[in-house]
PDB file of C-alpha atoms in Angstrom:
ATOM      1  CA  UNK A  24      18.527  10.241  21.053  1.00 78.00           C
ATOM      2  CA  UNK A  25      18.220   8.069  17.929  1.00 89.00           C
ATOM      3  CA  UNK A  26      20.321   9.462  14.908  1.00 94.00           C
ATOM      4  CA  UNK A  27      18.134  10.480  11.988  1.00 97.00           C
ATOM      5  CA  UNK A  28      19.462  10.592   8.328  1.00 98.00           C
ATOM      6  CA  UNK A  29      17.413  11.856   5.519  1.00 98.00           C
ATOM      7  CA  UNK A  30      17.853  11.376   1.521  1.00 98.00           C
ATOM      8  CA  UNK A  31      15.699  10.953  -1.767  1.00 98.00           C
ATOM      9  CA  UNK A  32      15.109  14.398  -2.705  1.00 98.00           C
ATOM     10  CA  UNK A  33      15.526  16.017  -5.697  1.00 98.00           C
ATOM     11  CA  UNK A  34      14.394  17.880  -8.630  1.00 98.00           C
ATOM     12  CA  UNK A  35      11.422  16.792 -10.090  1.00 98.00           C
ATOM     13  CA  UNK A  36       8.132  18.201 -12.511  1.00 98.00           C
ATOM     14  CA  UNK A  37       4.998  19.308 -10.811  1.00 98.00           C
ATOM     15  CA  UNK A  38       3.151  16.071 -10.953  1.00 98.00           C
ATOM     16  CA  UNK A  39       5.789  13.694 -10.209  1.00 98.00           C
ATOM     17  CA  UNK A  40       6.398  11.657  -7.727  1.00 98.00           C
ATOM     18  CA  UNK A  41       9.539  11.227  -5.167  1.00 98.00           C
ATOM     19  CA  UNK A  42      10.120   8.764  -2.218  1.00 98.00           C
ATOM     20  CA  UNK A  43      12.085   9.917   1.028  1.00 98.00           C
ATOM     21  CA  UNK A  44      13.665   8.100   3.538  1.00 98.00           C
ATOM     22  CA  UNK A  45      14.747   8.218   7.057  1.00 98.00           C
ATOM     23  CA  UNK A  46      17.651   6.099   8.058  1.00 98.00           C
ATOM     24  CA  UNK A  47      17.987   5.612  12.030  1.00 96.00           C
ATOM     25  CA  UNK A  48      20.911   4.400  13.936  1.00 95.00           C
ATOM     26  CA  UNK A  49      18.522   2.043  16.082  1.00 93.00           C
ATOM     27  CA  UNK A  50      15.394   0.495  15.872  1.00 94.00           C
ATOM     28  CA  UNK A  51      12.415   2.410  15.631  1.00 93.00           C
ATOM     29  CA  UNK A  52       9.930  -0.315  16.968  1.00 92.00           C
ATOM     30  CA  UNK A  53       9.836   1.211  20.285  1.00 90.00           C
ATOM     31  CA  UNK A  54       9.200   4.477  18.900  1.00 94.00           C
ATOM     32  CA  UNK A  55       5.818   5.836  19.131  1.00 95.00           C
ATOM     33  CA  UNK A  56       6.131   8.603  17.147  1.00 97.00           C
ATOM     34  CA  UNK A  57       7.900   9.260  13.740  1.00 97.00           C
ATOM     35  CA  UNK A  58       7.345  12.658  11.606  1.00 98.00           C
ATOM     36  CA  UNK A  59       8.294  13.940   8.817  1.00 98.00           C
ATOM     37  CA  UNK A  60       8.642  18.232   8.477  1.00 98.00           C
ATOM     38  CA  UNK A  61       9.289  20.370   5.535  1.00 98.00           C
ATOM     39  CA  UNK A  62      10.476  23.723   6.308  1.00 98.00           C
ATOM     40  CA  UNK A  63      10.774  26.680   2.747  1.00 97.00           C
ATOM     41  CA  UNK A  64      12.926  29.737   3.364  1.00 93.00           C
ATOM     42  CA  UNK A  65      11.848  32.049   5.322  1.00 94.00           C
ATOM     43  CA  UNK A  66       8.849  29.913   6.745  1.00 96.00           C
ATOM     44  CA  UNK A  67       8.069  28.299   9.966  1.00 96.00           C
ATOM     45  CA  UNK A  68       8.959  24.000  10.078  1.00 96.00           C
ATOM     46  CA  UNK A  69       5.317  22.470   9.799  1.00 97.00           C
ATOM     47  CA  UNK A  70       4.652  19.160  10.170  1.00 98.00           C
ATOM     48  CA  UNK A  71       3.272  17.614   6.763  1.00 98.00           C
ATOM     49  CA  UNK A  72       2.862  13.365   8.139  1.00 98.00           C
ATOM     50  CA  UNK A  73       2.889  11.333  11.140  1.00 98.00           C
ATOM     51  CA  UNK A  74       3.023   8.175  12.063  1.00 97.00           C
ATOM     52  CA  UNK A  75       2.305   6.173  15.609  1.00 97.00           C
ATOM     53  CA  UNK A  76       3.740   2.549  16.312  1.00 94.00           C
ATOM     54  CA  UNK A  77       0.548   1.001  16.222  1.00 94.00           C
ATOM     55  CA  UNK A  78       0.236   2.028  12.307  1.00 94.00           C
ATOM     56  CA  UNK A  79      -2.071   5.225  12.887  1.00 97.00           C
ATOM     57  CA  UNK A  80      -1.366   8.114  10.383  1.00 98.00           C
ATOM     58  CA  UNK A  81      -2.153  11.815  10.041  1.00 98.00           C
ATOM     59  CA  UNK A  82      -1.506  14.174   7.510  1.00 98.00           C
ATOM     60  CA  UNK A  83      -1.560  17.716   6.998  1.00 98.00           C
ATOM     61  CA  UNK A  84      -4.117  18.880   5.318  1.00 98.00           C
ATOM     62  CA  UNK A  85      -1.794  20.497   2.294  1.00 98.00           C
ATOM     63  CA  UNK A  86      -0.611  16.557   1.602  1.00 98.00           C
ATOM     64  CA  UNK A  87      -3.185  14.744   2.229  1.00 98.00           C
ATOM     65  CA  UNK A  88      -4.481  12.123  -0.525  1.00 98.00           C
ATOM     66  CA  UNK A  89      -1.034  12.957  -2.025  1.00 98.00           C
ATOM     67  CA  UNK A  90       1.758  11.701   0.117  1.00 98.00           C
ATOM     68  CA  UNK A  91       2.084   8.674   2.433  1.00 98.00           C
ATOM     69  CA  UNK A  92       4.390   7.666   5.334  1.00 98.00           C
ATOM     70  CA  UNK A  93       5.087   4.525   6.120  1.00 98.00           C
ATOM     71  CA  UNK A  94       7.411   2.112   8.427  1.00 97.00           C
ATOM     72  CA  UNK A  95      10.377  -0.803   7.705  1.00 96.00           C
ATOM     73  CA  UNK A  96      11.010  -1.936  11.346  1.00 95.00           C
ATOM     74  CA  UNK A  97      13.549  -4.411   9.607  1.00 95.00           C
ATOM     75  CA  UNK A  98      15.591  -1.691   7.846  1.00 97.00           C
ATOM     76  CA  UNK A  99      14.799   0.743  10.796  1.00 97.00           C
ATOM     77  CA  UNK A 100      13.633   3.415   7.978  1.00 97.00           C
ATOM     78  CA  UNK A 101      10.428   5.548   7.947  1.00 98.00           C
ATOM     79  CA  UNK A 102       9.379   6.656   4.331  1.00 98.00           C
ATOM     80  CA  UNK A 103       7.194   9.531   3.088  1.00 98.00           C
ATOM     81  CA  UNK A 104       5.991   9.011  -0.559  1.00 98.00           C
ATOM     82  CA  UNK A 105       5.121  11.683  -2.472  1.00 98.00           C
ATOM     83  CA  UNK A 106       3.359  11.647  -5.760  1.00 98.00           C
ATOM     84  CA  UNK A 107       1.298  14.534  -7.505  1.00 98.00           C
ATOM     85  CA  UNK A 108       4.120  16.951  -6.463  1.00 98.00           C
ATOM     86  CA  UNK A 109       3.123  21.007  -6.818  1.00 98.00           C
ATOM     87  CA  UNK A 110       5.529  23.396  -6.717  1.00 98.00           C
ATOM     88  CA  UNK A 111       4.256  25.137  -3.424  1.00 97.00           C
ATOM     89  CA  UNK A 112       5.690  21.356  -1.770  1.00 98.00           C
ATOM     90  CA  UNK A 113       9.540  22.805  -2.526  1.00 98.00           C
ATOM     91  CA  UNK A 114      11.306  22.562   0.701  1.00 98.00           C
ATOM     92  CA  UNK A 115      13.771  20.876   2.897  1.00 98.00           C
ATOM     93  CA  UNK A 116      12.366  18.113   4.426  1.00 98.00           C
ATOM     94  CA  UNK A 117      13.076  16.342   7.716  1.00 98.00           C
ATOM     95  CA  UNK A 118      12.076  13.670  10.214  1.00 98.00           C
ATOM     96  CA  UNK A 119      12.260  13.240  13.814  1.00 97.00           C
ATOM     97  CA  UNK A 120      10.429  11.426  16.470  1.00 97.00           C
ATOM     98  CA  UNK A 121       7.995  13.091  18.757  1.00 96.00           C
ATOM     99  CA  UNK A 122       7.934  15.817  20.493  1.00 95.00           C
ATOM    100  CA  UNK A 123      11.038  17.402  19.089  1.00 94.00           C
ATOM    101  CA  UNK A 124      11.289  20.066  21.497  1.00 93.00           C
ATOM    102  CA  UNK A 125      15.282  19.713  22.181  1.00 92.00           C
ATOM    103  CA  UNK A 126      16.074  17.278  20.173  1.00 94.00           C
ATOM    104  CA  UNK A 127      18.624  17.464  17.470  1.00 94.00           C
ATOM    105  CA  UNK A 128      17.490  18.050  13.237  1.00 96.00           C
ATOM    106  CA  UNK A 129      19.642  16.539  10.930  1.00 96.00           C
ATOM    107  CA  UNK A 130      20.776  18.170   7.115  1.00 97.00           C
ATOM    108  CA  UNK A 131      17.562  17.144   5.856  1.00 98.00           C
ATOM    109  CA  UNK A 132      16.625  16.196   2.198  1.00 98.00           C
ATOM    110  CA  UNK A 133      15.930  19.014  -0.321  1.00 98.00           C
ATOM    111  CA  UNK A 134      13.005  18.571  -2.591  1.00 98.00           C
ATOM    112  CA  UNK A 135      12.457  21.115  -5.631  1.00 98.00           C
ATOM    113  CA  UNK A 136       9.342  20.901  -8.035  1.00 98.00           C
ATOM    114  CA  UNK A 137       9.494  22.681 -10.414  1.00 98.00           C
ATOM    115  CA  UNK A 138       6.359  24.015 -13.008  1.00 94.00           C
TER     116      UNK A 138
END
């Protein structure tokens, strides 16, 4: 299983913008599938943007228009950018390739917006 490493979050206005990454350990070329989750206390880990090898992309429809993920095979990193933050977006965020049933979650990336 390819190791995952988030970071970018933060504290940040509603309205603002942050940009996560996703570090792996080995290329993600040959990966078909690459998600990023966001999971608030007390609530269920949804699925908020995916992305397939061959560039196609689906959001959920809380994010969409608003945030963006994206691929750089050379720095084996998947990005989510995030801009026109609201405060109902605070959450941990994660990524992981799919399905993730089994597979391991890392710490995450914490992402506060405040009003």
């Amino acid at each position: 299983q390819v190791q995952l490493v988030e970071s970018g979050g933060g504290l940040v206005q509603a309205g603002g913008s942050l940009r996560l990454s996703c570090a792996a350990s080995g290329s993600i070329s040959s990966i078909n599938l690459m998600g990023w989750y966001r999971q608030a206390p007390g609530k269920q880990r949804e699925l908020v943007a995916l992305s397939t090898s061959g560039g196609r992309t689906t959001y959920a429809d809380s994010v969409k228009g608003r945030f963006t993920i994206s691929r750089d095979n050379a720095k084996n990193t998947v990005y989510l950018q995030m801009n026109s933050l609201k405060p109902e977006d605070t959450a941990g965020y994660y990524c992981n390739t799919l399905p993730t049933l089994g597979k391991r979650w890392g710490q995450g990336t914490q992402v506060t917006v405040s009003s």
